[in-house]
Amino acid sequence: MRHVVILTFDSTNMLSLSAAIDPLRAANRQAGRALFHWDIATPTTAPITLTSGIELPPNPVSRLGPCDVLIVVAGFDLELHATPATCASLRRLAEHARWVLAVDGGPWMLAAADLLHQKTATTHWEDLEVFADRFPDVSVVNARYAMSGTTLTSGGAAPALDMMLQFLAWEIGDQVATKVAGSFIHAAHPSAQSPQVRQPPQVPNNPLLHKAHEMMEQNLEDPLPIPSVAARLGLSIRALQLRFQTAIGMSPKHYYLHLRLSEAERLLRDTQMPLRQVALRTGFATQPQFSRAFKAQTGHTPSQMRSSR
């Protein structure tokens, strides 16, 4: 029987966590025997609270022994969760695990623990650009899920189910994996390489956020710090973040980055402006930084985008 450790954190999406656990349960049921048993681990001795408000009891990851499969499921506040102690526990467990999987913000945690060095990975589309910039040693792709040897990463709850079905097919065979898919009434899933569906930047209807949008659009070449945007609107940073998240489902930082990259895409498509100049015109200090962010959002490098016109 395979031992699985599922490490999760405060502010994790319940659907993402379920997408990692329930396929294992269904595999046991469809096989008629216990193929997997799992421990849901927490980073510390404190309970954690999911985004739904559901509280999970503490089960410190530092106290768990080796496992066959390590799954990391995370949501928000990733930098806060990536403590030295948690990263050390991830490295310890990954060293002996035959498989390492990550869901939603989980890839960020693996990268912070230096477990994605020179590997191909994805994460939630809202974080792709920041992820690529933060971890330049990772080959970041805009895909539903990514496979790099025995390391699998997915962009969120729906692609996590596809990723888990692929994992089950490799680990225990297509027959059980197909039965598991059927038990969830899950149709043939898209390929791993299918890009994640993302919402394009939209002008918020809220008058205050519309002002923020105009402010950002007028400052693409020299981006304003988000605290400055909030101050000009008479809001705290937290209030601005909450309004953006509520209105359009993304942070002001991500929204601003989308505006800049959308303008970069327009310049690449409609002008002959040199790539270096496009980078500068959209607020990127270096061309490599621009290329990583652009590829993370569009799935193509700036050069590829231009040559495909």
PDB file of C-alpha atoms in Angstrom:
ATOM      1  CA  MET A   1       0.000   0.000   0.000  1.00  0.00           C
ATOM      2  CA  ARG A   2       1.277   3.438  -0.948  1.00  0.00           C
ATOM      3  CA  HIS A   3       1.643   6.071   1.753  1.00  0.00           C
ATOM      4  CA  VAL A   4       0.650   9.573   0.626  1.00  0.00           C
ATOM      5  CA  VAL A   5       1.386  12.790   2.516  1.00  0.00           C
ATOM      6  CA  ILE A   6      -0.824  15.726   1.508  1.00  0.00           C
ATOM      7  CA  LEU A   7       0.543  18.988   2.886  1.00  0.00           C
ATOM      8  CA  THR A   8      -1.872  21.904   2.918  1.00  0.00           C
ATOM      9  CA  PHE A   9      -2.007  25.387   4.392  1.00  0.00           C
ATOM     10  CA  ASP A  10      -4.213  28.204   5.615  1.00  0.00           C
ATOM     11  CA  SER A  11      -6.258  29.845   2.833  1.00  0.00           C
ATOM     12  CA  THR A  12      -6.261  26.763   0.619  1.00  0.00           C
ATOM     13  CA  ASN A  13      -9.236  26.130  -1.655  1.00  0.00           C
ATOM     14  CA  MET A  14     -11.306  23.145  -0.469  1.00  0.00           C
ATOM     15  CA  LEU A  15     -11.995  22.123  -4.068  1.00  0.00           C
ATOM     16  CA  SER A  16      -8.265  21.935  -4.822  1.00  0.00           C
ATOM     17  CA  LEU A  17      -7.683  19.824  -1.723  1.00  0.00           C
ATOM     18  CA  SER A  18     -10.569  17.497  -2.593  1.00  0.00           C
ATOM     19  CA  ALA A  19      -9.251  17.115  -6.147  1.00  0.00           C
ATOM     20  CA  ALA A  20      -6.076  15.661  -4.665  1.00  0.00           C
ATOM     21  CA  ILE A  21      -7.687  13.391  -2.073  1.00  0.00           C
ATOM     22  CA  ASP A  22     -10.890  12.007  -3.603  1.00  0.00           C
ATOM     23  CA  PRO A  23      -9.262  10.325  -6.631  1.00  0.00           C
ATOM     24  CA  LEU A  24      -7.158   8.297  -4.173  1.00  0.00           C
ATOM     25  CA  ARG A  25     -10.269   7.279  -2.238  1.00  0.00           C
ATOM     26  CA  ALA A  26     -12.064   6.410  -5.472  1.00  0.00           C
ATOM     27  CA  ALA A  27      -9.081   4.340  -6.630  1.00  0.00           C
ATOM     28  CA  ASN A  28      -9.261   2.276  -3.436  1.00  0.00           C
ATOM     29  CA  ARG A  29     -12.990   1.734  -3.965  1.00  0.00           C
ATOM     30  CA  GLN A  30     -12.721   0.838  -7.655  1.00  0.00           C
ATOM     31  CA  ALA A  31      -9.833  -1.564  -7.036  1.00  0.00           C
ATOM     32  CA  GLY A  32     -11.660  -3.225  -4.155  1.00  0.00           C
ATOM     33  CA  ARG A  33      -8.606  -2.912  -1.920  1.00  0.00           C
ATOM     34  CA  ALA A  34      -6.494  -0.281  -0.223  1.00  0.00           C
ATOM     35  CA  LEU A  35      -4.021   0.999  -2.799  1.00  0.00           C
ATOM     36  CA  PHE A  36      -3.393   4.275  -0.968  1.00  0.00           C
ATOM     37  CA  HIS A  37      -3.562   5.596   2.549  1.00  0.00           C
ATOM     38  CA  TRP A  38      -2.869   9.219   3.333  1.00  0.00           C
ATOM     39  CA  ASP A  39      -2.062  11.749   6.001  1.00  0.00           C
ATOM     40  CA  ILE A  40      -3.247  15.327   5.664  1.00  0.00           C
ATOM     41  CA  ALA A  41      -0.345  17.346   7.043  1.00  0.00           C
ATOM     42  CA  THR A  42      -0.183  20.922   8.295  1.00  0.00           C
ATOM     43  CA  PRO A  43       2.892  23.145   8.445  1.00  0.00           C
ATOM     44  CA  THR A  44       2.847  23.659  12.227  1.00  0.00           C
ATOM     45  CA  THR A  45       1.114  22.532  15.415  1.00  0.00           C
ATOM     46  CA  ALA A  46      -1.705  25.019  14.760  1.00  0.00           C
ATOM     47  CA  PRO A  47      -4.942  24.093  12.971  1.00  0.00           C
ATOM     48  CA  ILE A  48      -5.453  25.544   9.509  1.00  0.00           C
ATOM     49  CA  THR A  49      -8.511  27.240   8.030  1.00  0.00           C
ATOM     50  CA  LEU A  50      -9.462  26.734   4.385  1.00  0.00           C
ATOM     51  CA  THR A  51     -10.973  29.509   2.261  1.00  0.00           C
ATOM     52  CA  SER A  52     -14.405  27.965   2.898  1.00  0.00           C
ATOM     53  CA  GLY A  53     -13.955  28.495   6.644  1.00  0.00           C
ATOM     54  CA  ILE A  54     -13.530  24.770   7.311  1.00  0.00           C
ATOM     55  CA  GLU A  55     -10.883  24.144   9.956  1.00  0.00           C
ATOM     56  CA  LEU A  56      -8.516  21.170   9.780  1.00  0.00           C
ATOM     57  CA  PRO A  57      -6.809  19.838  12.914  1.00  0.00           C
ATOM     58  CA  PRO A  58      -3.036  20.104  13.207  1.00  0.00           C
ATOM     59  CA  ASN A  59      -0.823  17.279  11.992  1.00  0.00           C
ATOM     60  CA  PRO A  60       2.682  18.793  11.796  1.00  0.00           C
ATOM     61  CA  VAL A  61       4.538  17.734   8.669  1.00  0.00           C
ATOM     62  CA  SER A  62       7.805  17.766  10.602  1.00  0.00           C
ATOM     63  CA  ARG A  63       6.616  14.724  12.574  1.00  0.00           C
ATOM     64  CA  LEU A  64       5.758  12.569   9.561  1.00  0.00           C
ATOM     65  CA  GLY A  65       8.054   9.881   8.229  1.00  0.00           C
ATOM     66  CA  PRO A  66       8.932   9.028   4.612  1.00  0.00           C
ATOM     67  CA  CYS A  67       6.152   8.639   2.057  1.00  0.00           C
ATOM     68  CA  ASP A  68       5.730   7.163  -1.411  1.00  0.00           C
ATOM     69  CA  VAL A  69       3.807  10.149  -2.766  1.00  0.00           C
ATOM     70  CA  LEU A  70       4.039  13.783  -1.673  1.00  0.00           C
ATOM     71  CA  ILE A  71       1.220  16.149  -2.669  1.00  0.00           C
ATOM     72  CA  VAL A  72       1.350  19.868  -1.854  1.00  0.00           C
ATOM     73  CA  VAL A  73      -1.859  21.909  -2.056  1.00  0.00           C
ATOM     74  CA  ALA A  74      -1.720  25.641  -1.327  1.00  0.00           C
ATOM     75  CA  GLY A  75      -3.726  28.774  -2.023  1.00  0.00           C
ATOM     76  CA  PHE A  76      -2.905  32.305  -0.935  1.00  0.00           C
ATOM     77  CA  ASP A  77      -0.091  33.917   1.105  1.00  0.00           C
ATOM     78  CA  LEU A  78       2.518  31.660  -0.457  1.00  0.00           C
ATOM     79  CA  GLU A  79       5.579  33.679   0.546  1.00  0.00           C
ATOM     80  CA  LEU A  80       4.306  33.633   4.119  1.00  0.00           C
ATOM     81  CA  HIS A  81       3.910  29.849   4.069  1.00  0.00           C
ATOM     82  CA  ALA A  82       7.326  29.163   2.511  1.00  0.00           C
ATOM     83  CA  THR A  83       9.194  29.191   5.813  1.00  0.00           C
ATOM     84  CA  PRO A  84      12.642  27.588   6.183  1.00  0.00           C
ATOM     85  CA  ALA A  85      11.132  24.850   8.367  1.00  0.00           C
ATOM     86  CA  THR A  86       8.386  24.005   5.866  1.00  0.00           C
ATOM     87  CA  CYS A  87      10.826  24.021   2.950  1.00  0.00           C
ATOM     88  CA  ALA A  88      13.144  21.711   4.891  1.00  0.00           C
ATOM     89  CA  SER A  89      10.260  19.286   5.524  1.00  0.00           C
ATOM     90  CA  LEU A  90       9.353  19.338   1.835  1.00  0.00           C
ATOM     91  CA  ARG A  91      12.924  18.533   0.816  1.00  0.00           C
ATOM     92  CA  ARG A  92      13.105  15.719   3.372  1.00  0.00           C
ATOM     93  CA  LEU A  93       9.889  14.086   2.175  1.00  0.00           C
ATOM     94  CA  ALA A  94      10.615  14.634  -1.520  1.00  0.00           C
ATOM     95  CA  GLU A  95      13.997  12.956  -1.177  1.00  0.00           C
ATOM     96  CA  HIS A  96      12.368   9.568  -0.563  1.00  0.00           C
ATOM     97  CA  ALA A  97       9.059  10.001  -2.426  1.00  0.00           C
ATOM     98  CA  ARG A  98       8.655   8.275  -5.773  1.00  0.00           C
ATOM     99  CA  TRP A  99       6.169  10.937  -6.882  1.00  0.00           C
ATOM    100  CA  VAL A 100       5.871  14.644  -6.045  1.00  0.00           C
ATOM    101  CA  LEU A 101       2.655  16.446  -7.052  1.00  0.00           C
ATOM    102  CA  ALA A 102       1.469  20.006  -6.468  1.00  0.00           C
ATOM    103  CA  VAL A 103      -1.840  21.806  -6.909  1.00  0.00           C
ATOM    104  CA  ASP A 104      -2.774  25.498  -7.298  1.00  0.00           C
ATOM    105  CA  GLY A 105      -0.187  27.343  -5.149  1.00  0.00           C
ATOM    106  CA  GLY A 106       1.606  24.079  -4.375  1.00  0.00           C
ATOM    107  CA  PRO A 107       4.141  24.517  -7.200  1.00  0.00           C
ATOM    108  CA  TRP A 108       5.235  27.778  -5.580  1.00  0.00           C
ATOM    109  CA  MET A 109       5.984  25.882  -2.365  1.00  0.00           C
ATOM    110  CA  LEU A 110       8.000  23.263  -4.262  1.00  0.00           C
ATOM    111  CA  ALA A 111       9.973  25.960  -6.063  1.00  0.00           C
ATOM    112  CA  ALA A 112      10.642  27.791  -2.802  1.00  0.00           C
ATOM    113  CA  ALA A 113      12.068  24.529  -1.445  1.00  0.00           C
ATOM    114  CA  ASP A 114      14.285  24.251  -4.564  1.00  0.00           C
ATOM    115  CA  LEU A 115      12.424  21.148  -5.724  1.00  0.00           C
ATOM    116  CA  LEU A 116      11.632  22.457  -9.222  1.00  0.00           C
ATOM    117  CA  HIS A 117      15.160  23.440 -10.253  1.00  0.00           C
ATOM    118  CA  GLN A 118      15.546  22.964 -14.028  1.00  0.00           C
ATOM    119  CA  LYS A 119      12.098  21.326 -14.191  1.00  0.00           C
ATOM    120  CA  THR A 120       9.001  22.201 -16.194  1.00  0.00           C
ATOM    121  CA  ALA A 121       6.072  23.352 -14.071  1.00  0.00           C
ATOM    122  CA  THR A 122       2.855  25.328 -14.049  1.00  0.00           C
ATOM    123  CA  THR A 123       0.738  27.027 -11.411  1.00  0.00           C
ATOM    124  CA  HIS A 124      -2.534  28.947 -11.235  1.00  0.00           C
ATOM    125  CA  TRP A 125      -2.808  31.372 -14.155  1.00  0.00           C
ATOM    126  CA  GLU A 126      -3.111  34.379 -11.832  1.00  0.00           C
ATOM    127  CA  ASP A 127       0.379  33.634 -10.521  1.00  0.00           C
ATOM    128  CA  LEU A 128       2.145  32.478 -13.689  1.00  0.00           C
ATOM    129  CA  GLU A 129       3.939  35.736 -14.430  1.00  0.00           C
ATOM    130  CA  VAL A 130       5.026  36.344 -10.859  1.00  0.00           C
ATOM    131  CA  PHE A 131       6.024  32.688 -10.520  1.00  0.00           C
ATOM    132  CA  ALA A 132       8.205  32.841 -13.628  1.00  0.00           C
ATOM    133  CA  ASP A 133       9.877  36.009 -12.407  1.00  0.00           C
ATOM    134  CA  ARG A 134      10.383  34.706  -8.862  1.00  0.00           C
ATOM    135  CA  PHE A 135      11.838  31.352  -9.950  1.00  0.00           C
ATOM    136  CA  PRO A 136      13.873  31.858 -13.153  1.00  0.00           C
ATOM    137  CA  ASP A 137      15.421  28.383 -12.809  1.00  0.00           C
ATOM    138  CA  VAL A 138      11.989  26.800 -13.430  1.00  0.00           C
ATOM    139  CA  SER A 139      10.686  26.330 -16.982  1.00  0.00           C
ATOM    140  CA  VAL A 140       7.206  27.794 -16.473  1.00  0.00           C
ATOM    141  CA  VAL A 141       4.452  26.837 -18.928  1.00  0.00           C
ATOM    142  CA  ASN A 142       0.855  27.975 -19.291  1.00  0.00           C
ATOM    143  CA  ALA A 143      -0.723  24.514 -19.160  1.00  0.00           C
ATOM    144  CA  ARG A 144      -3.490  22.754 -17.262  1.00  0.00           C
ATOM    145  CA  TYR A 145      -0.854  20.561 -15.696  1.00  0.00           C
ATOM    146  CA  ALA A 146       2.804  19.895 -16.362  1.00  0.00           C
ATOM    147  CA  MET A 147       4.897  16.740 -16.122  1.00  0.00           C
ATOM    148  CA  SER A 148       8.628  16.726 -15.444  1.00  0.00           C
ATOM    149  CA  GLY A 149       9.783  13.197 -14.695  1.00  0.00           C
ATOM    150  CA  THR A 150       7.949  12.091 -11.563  1.00  0.00           C
ATOM    151  CA  THR A 151       7.049  15.667 -10.602  1.00  0.00           C
ATOM    152  CA  LEU A 152       3.565  16.839 -11.636  1.00  0.00           C
ATOM    153  CA  THR A 153       2.151  20.328 -11.117  1.00  0.00           C
ATOM    154  CA  SER A 154      -1.318  21.689 -11.865  1.00  0.00           C
ATOM    155  CA  GLY A 155      -2.915  25.102 -12.137  1.00  0.00           C
ATOM    156  CA  GLY A 156      -5.992  24.604  -9.949  1.00  0.00           C
ATOM    157  CA  ALA A 157      -8.792  22.289  -8.889  1.00  0.00           C
ATOM    158  CA  ALA A 158     -10.188  21.250 -12.290  1.00  0.00           C
ATOM    159  CA  PRO A 159      -6.821  20.437 -13.903  1.00  0.00           C
ATOM    160  CA  ALA A 160      -5.754  18.794 -10.631  1.00  0.00           C
ATOM    161  CA  LEU A 161      -8.368  16.098 -11.233  1.00  0.00           C
ATOM    162  CA  ASP A 162      -6.935  15.524 -14.715  1.00  0.00           C
ATOM    163  CA  MET A 163      -3.441  15.383 -13.229  1.00  0.00           C
ATOM    164  CA  MET A 164      -4.496  12.880 -10.575  1.00  0.00           C
ATOM    165  CA  LEU A 165      -6.120  10.656 -13.206  1.00  0.00           C
ATOM    166  CA  GLN A 166      -2.886  10.712 -15.203  1.00  0.00           C
ATOM    167  CA  PHE A 167      -0.936   9.853 -12.054  1.00  0.00           C
ATOM    168  CA  LEU A 168      -3.283   6.940 -11.309  1.00  0.00           C
ATOM    169  CA  ALA A 169      -2.948   5.641 -14.869  1.00  0.00           C
ATOM    170  CA  TRP A 170       0.831   5.575 -14.543  1.00  0.00           C
ATOM    171  CA  GLU A 171       0.926   4.241 -11.002  1.00  0.00           C
ATOM    172  CA  ILE A 172      -1.817   1.600 -10.991  1.00  0.00           C
ATOM    173  CA  GLY A 173      -2.962   1.299 -14.613  1.00  0.00           C
ATOM    174  CA  ASP A 174      -5.448   2.696 -17.105  1.00  0.00           C
ATOM    175  CA  GLN A 175      -8.293   0.395 -16.083  1.00  0.00           C
ATOM    176  CA  VAL A 176      -8.641   1.697 -12.538  1.00  0.00           C
ATOM    177  CA  ALA A 177      -7.949   5.283 -13.638  1.00  0.00           C
ATOM    178  CA  THR A 178     -10.772   5.060 -16.190  1.00  0.00           C
ATOM    179  CA  LYS A 179     -13.143   3.709 -13.536  1.00  0.00           C
ATOM    180  CA  VAL A 180     -12.177   6.556 -11.213  1.00  0.00           C
ATOM    181  CA  ALA A 181     -12.931   9.084 -13.967  1.00  0.00           C
ATOM    182  CA  GLY A 182     -16.285   7.388 -14.526  1.00  0.00           C
ATOM    183  CA  SER A 183     -17.145   7.519 -10.834  1.00  0.00           C
ATOM    184  CA  PHE A 184     -16.853  11.307 -11.030  1.00  0.00           C
ATOM    185  CA  ILE A 185     -18.787  11.377 -14.343  1.00  0.00           C
ATOM    186  CA  HIS A 186     -15.660  12.989 -15.750  1.00  0.00           C
ATOM    187  CA  ALA A 187     -15.423  13.053 -19.536  1.00  0.00           C
ATOM    188  CA  ALA A 188     -12.203  12.621 -21.483  1.00  0.00           C
ATOM    189  CA  HIS A 189      -9.965  15.315 -20.144  1.00  0.00           C
ATOM    190  CA  PRO A 190      -8.021  17.880 -22.198  1.00  0.00           C
ATOM    191  CA  SER A 191      -4.330  17.297 -22.717  1.00  0.00           C
ATOM    192  CA  ALA A 192      -1.899  18.551 -20.117  1.00  0.00           C
ATOM    193  CA  GLN A 193      -0.568  21.066 -22.613  1.00  0.00           C
ATOM    194  CA  SER A 194      -3.934  22.782 -23.099  1.00  0.00           C
ATOM    195  CA  PRO A 195      -3.538  26.371 -21.880  1.00  0.00           C
ATOM    196  CA  GLN A 196      -5.407  27.450 -18.792  1.00  0.00           C
ATOM    197  CA  VAL A 197      -8.518  29.525 -19.421  1.00  0.00           C
ATOM    198  CA  ARG A 198      -7.885  32.977 -18.049  1.00  0.00           C
ATOM    199  CA  GLN A 199      -9.996  36.093 -17.830  1.00  0.00           C
ATOM    200  CA  PRO A 200      -8.646  38.962 -19.932  1.00  0.00           C
ATOM    201  CA  PRO A 201      -8.107  42.301 -18.217  1.00  0.00           C
ATOM    202  CA  GLN A 202     -11.408  44.090 -17.962  1.00  0.00           C
ATOM    203  CA  VAL A 203     -12.255  47.610 -16.941  1.00  0.00           C
ATOM    204  CA  PRO A 204     -13.906  47.422 -13.500  1.00  0.00           C
ATOM    205  CA  ASN A 205     -17.412  48.883 -13.271  1.00  0.00           C
ATOM    206  CA  ASN A 206     -16.696  50.252  -9.813  1.00  0.00           C
ATOM    207  CA  PRO A 207     -15.951  54.015 -10.200  1.00  0.00           C
ATOM    208  CA  LEU A 208     -13.029  53.884  -7.782  1.00  0.00           C
ATOM    209  CA  LEU A 209     -11.479  50.881  -9.517  1.00  0.00           C
ATOM    210  CA  HIS A 210     -12.096  52.524 -12.881  1.00  0.00           C
ATOM    211  CA  LYS A 211      -9.884  55.365 -11.657  1.00  0.00           C
ATOM    212  CA  ALA A 212      -7.268  52.794 -10.655  1.00  0.00           C
ATOM    213  CA  HIS A 213      -7.477  51.287 -14.141  1.00  0.00           C
ATOM    214  CA  GLU A 214      -6.951  54.676 -15.780  1.00  0.00           C
ATOM    215  CA  MET A 215      -4.051  55.409 -13.463  1.00  0.00           C
ATOM    216  CA  MET A 216      -2.398  52.108 -14.383  1.00  0.00           C
ATOM    217  CA  GLU A 217      -2.989  52.550 -18.114  1.00  0.00           C
ATOM    218  CA  GLN A 218      -1.341  55.962 -17.988  1.00  0.00           C
ATOM    219  CA  ASN A 219       1.707  54.508 -16.255  1.00  0.00           C
ATOM    220  CA  LEU A 220       2.598  51.335 -18.159  1.00  0.00           C
ATOM    221  CA  GLU A 221       6.163  52.380 -18.959  1.00  0.00           C
ATOM    222  CA  ASP A 222       6.963  53.376 -15.381  1.00  0.00           C
ATOM    223  CA  PRO A 223       4.574  51.282 -13.257  1.00  0.00           C
ATOM    224  CA  LEU A 224       3.327  52.830 -10.054  1.00  0.00           C
ATOM    225  CA  PRO A 225       3.842  50.869  -6.832  1.00  0.00           C
ATOM    226  CA  ILE A 226       0.521  49.453  -5.675  1.00  0.00           C
ATOM    227  CA  PRO A 227       0.776  51.354  -2.353  1.00  0.00           C
ATOM    228  CA  SER A 228       0.947  54.590  -4.397  1.00  0.00           C
ATOM    229  CA  VAL A 229      -2.168  53.619  -6.367  1.00  0.00           C
ATOM    230  CA  ALA A 230      -4.006  52.915  -3.122  1.00  0.00           C
ATOM    231  CA  ALA A 231      -2.850  56.190  -1.562  1.00  0.00           C
ATOM    232  CA  ARG A 232      -3.976  58.254  -4.568  1.00  0.00           C
ATOM    233  CA  LEU A 233      -7.411  56.662  -4.261  1.00  0.00           C
ATOM    234  CA  GLY A 234      -7.564  57.268  -0.520  1.00  0.00           C
ATOM    235  CA  LEU A 235      -7.583  53.541   0.252  1.00  0.00           C
ATOM    236  CA  SER A 236      -5.406  51.263   2.309  1.00  0.00           C
ATOM    237  CA  ILE A 237      -3.473  48.620   0.379  1.00  0.00           C
ATOM    238  CA  ARG A 238      -5.645  45.895   1.892  1.00  0.00           C
ATOM    239  CA  ALA A 239      -8.856  47.730   0.950  1.00  0.00           C
ATOM    240  CA  LEU A 240      -7.662  48.124  -2.649  1.00  0.00           C
ATOM    241  CA  GLN A 241      -6.724  44.442  -2.850  1.00  0.00           C
ATOM    242  CA  LEU A 242     -10.095  43.410  -1.444  1.00  0.00           C
ATOM    243  CA  ARG A 243     -11.996  45.595  -3.919  1.00  0.00           C
ATOM    244  CA  PHE A 244     -10.086  44.225  -6.904  1.00  0.00           C
ATOM    245  CA  GLN A 245     -10.446  40.627  -5.725  1.00  0.00           C
ATOM    246  CA  THR A 246     -14.176  41.066  -5.153  1.00  0.00           C
ATOM    247  CA  ALA A 247     -14.840  42.914  -8.422  1.00  0.00           C
ATOM    248  CA  ILE A 248     -12.720  40.989 -10.927  1.00  0.00           C
ATOM    249  CA  GLY A 249     -11.164  38.060  -9.077  1.00  0.00           C
ATOM    250  CA  MET A 250      -7.538  39.156  -9.174  1.00  0.00           C
ATOM    251  CA  SER A 251      -5.194  41.332  -7.176  1.00  0.00           C
ATOM    252  CA  PRO A 252      -4.335  44.873  -8.332  1.00  0.00           C
ATOM    253  CA  LYS A 253      -0.751  43.722  -8.916  1.00  0.00           C
ATOM    254  CA  HIS A 254      -1.872  40.941 -11.263  1.00  0.00           C
ATOM    255  CA  TYR A 255      -4.343  43.261 -12.991  1.00  0.00           C
ATOM    256  CA  TYR A 256      -1.605  45.827 -13.570  1.00  0.00           C
ATOM    257  CA  LEU A 257       0.712  43.154 -14.966  1.00  0.00           C
ATOM    258  CA  HIS A 258      -2.032  41.951 -17.334  1.00  0.00           C
ATOM    259  CA  LEU A 259      -2.490  45.480 -18.646  1.00  0.00           C
ATOM    260  CA  ARG A 260       1.237  45.810 -19.293  1.00  0.00           C
ATOM    261  CA  LEU A 261       1.516  42.455 -21.036  1.00  0.00           C
ATOM    262  CA  SER A 262      -1.609  43.092 -23.107  1.00  0.00           C
ATOM    263  CA  GLU A 263      -0.029  46.320 -24.331  1.00  0.00           C
ATOM    264  CA  ALA A 264       3.199  44.432 -25.061  1.00  0.00           C
ATOM    265  CA  GLU A 265       1.231  41.912 -27.130  1.00  0.00           C
ATOM    266  CA  ARG A 266      -0.365  44.754 -29.096  1.00  0.00           C
ATOM    267  CA  LEU A 267       3.023  46.353 -29.783  1.00  0.00           C
ATOM    268  CA  LEU A 268       4.473  43.037 -30.942  1.00  0.00           C
ATOM    269  CA  ARG A 269       1.518  42.388 -33.208  1.00  0.00           C
ATOM    270  CA  ASP A 270       0.946  45.852 -34.655  1.00  0.00           C
ATOM    271  CA  THR A 271       4.371  47.536 -34.758  1.00  0.00           C
ATOM    272  CA  GLN A 272       7.983  46.873 -35.727  1.00  0.00           C
ATOM    273  CA  MET A 273       9.273  48.167 -32.401  1.00  0.00           C
ATOM    274  CA  PRO A 274      12.404  46.243 -31.270  1.00  0.00           C
ATOM    275  CA  LEU A 275      11.799  43.717 -28.492  1.00  0.00           C
ATOM    276  CA  ARG A 276      14.030  45.617 -26.096  1.00  0.00           C
ATOM    277  CA  GLN A 277      11.966  48.745 -26.670  1.00  0.00           C
ATOM    278  CA  VAL A 278       8.704  46.847 -26.178  1.00  0.00           C
ATOM    279  CA  ALA A 279      10.023  45.632 -22.831  1.00  0.00           C
ATOM    280  CA  LEU A 280      10.919  49.158 -21.733  1.00  0.00           C
ATOM    281  CA  ARG A 281       7.624  50.617 -22.991  1.00  0.00           C
ATOM    282  CA  THR A 282       5.690  48.178 -20.798  1.00  0.00           C
ATOM    283  CA  GLY A 283       7.702  48.615 -17.627  1.00  0.00           C
ATOM    284  CA  PHE A 284      10.233  45.776 -17.741  1.00  0.00           C
ATOM    285  CA  ALA A 285      13.798  46.676 -16.828  1.00  0.00           C
ATOM    286  CA  THR A 286      15.351  43.784 -18.751  1.00  0.00           C
ATOM    287  CA  GLN A 287      14.392  41.771 -21.802  1.00  0.00           C
ATOM    288  CA  PRO A 288      14.798  38.380 -20.018  1.00  0.00           C
ATOM    289  CA  GLN A 289      12.386  39.520 -17.306  1.00  0.00           C
ATOM    290  CA  PHE A 290       9.925  40.625 -19.986  1.00  0.00           C
ATOM    291  CA  SER A 291      10.291  37.372 -21.937  1.00  0.00           C
ATOM    292  CA  ARG A 292       9.609  35.197 -18.871  1.00  0.00           C
ATOM    293  CA  ALA A 293       6.502  37.151 -17.901  1.00  0.00           C
ATOM    294  CA  PHE A 294       5.210  37.271 -21.485  1.00  0.00           C
ATOM    295  CA  LYS A 295       5.666  33.536 -22.033  1.00  0.00           C
ATOM    296  CA  ALA A 296       3.980  32.740 -18.734  1.00  0.00           C
ATOM    297  CA  GLN A 297       0.888  34.725 -19.791  1.00  0.00           C
ATOM    298  CA  THR A 298       0.647  33.817 -23.482  1.00  0.00           C
ATOM    299  CA  GLY A 299       2.500  30.517 -23.801  1.00  0.00           C
ATOM    300  CA  HIS A 300       4.842  32.080 -26.388  1.00  0.00           C
ATOM    301  CA  THR A 301       8.009  34.123 -26.229  1.00  0.00           C
ATOM    302  CA  PRO A 302       7.895  37.677 -27.618  1.00  0.00           C
ATOM    303  CA  SER A 303      10.001  36.508 -30.578  1.00  0.00           C
ATOM    304  CA  GLN A 304       7.573  33.681 -31.343  1.00  0.00           C
ATOM    305  CA  MET A 305       4.623  36.053 -31.093  1.00  0.00           C
ATOM    306  CA  ARG A 306       6.199  38.458 -33.549  1.00  0.00           C
ATOM    307  CA  SER A 307       7.248  35.793 -36.043  1.00  0.00           C
ATOM    308  CA  SER A 308       3.726  34.326 -36.098  1.00  0.00           C
ATOM    309  CA  ARG A 309       2.087  37.574 -37.262  1.00  0.00           C
TER     310      ARG A 309
END
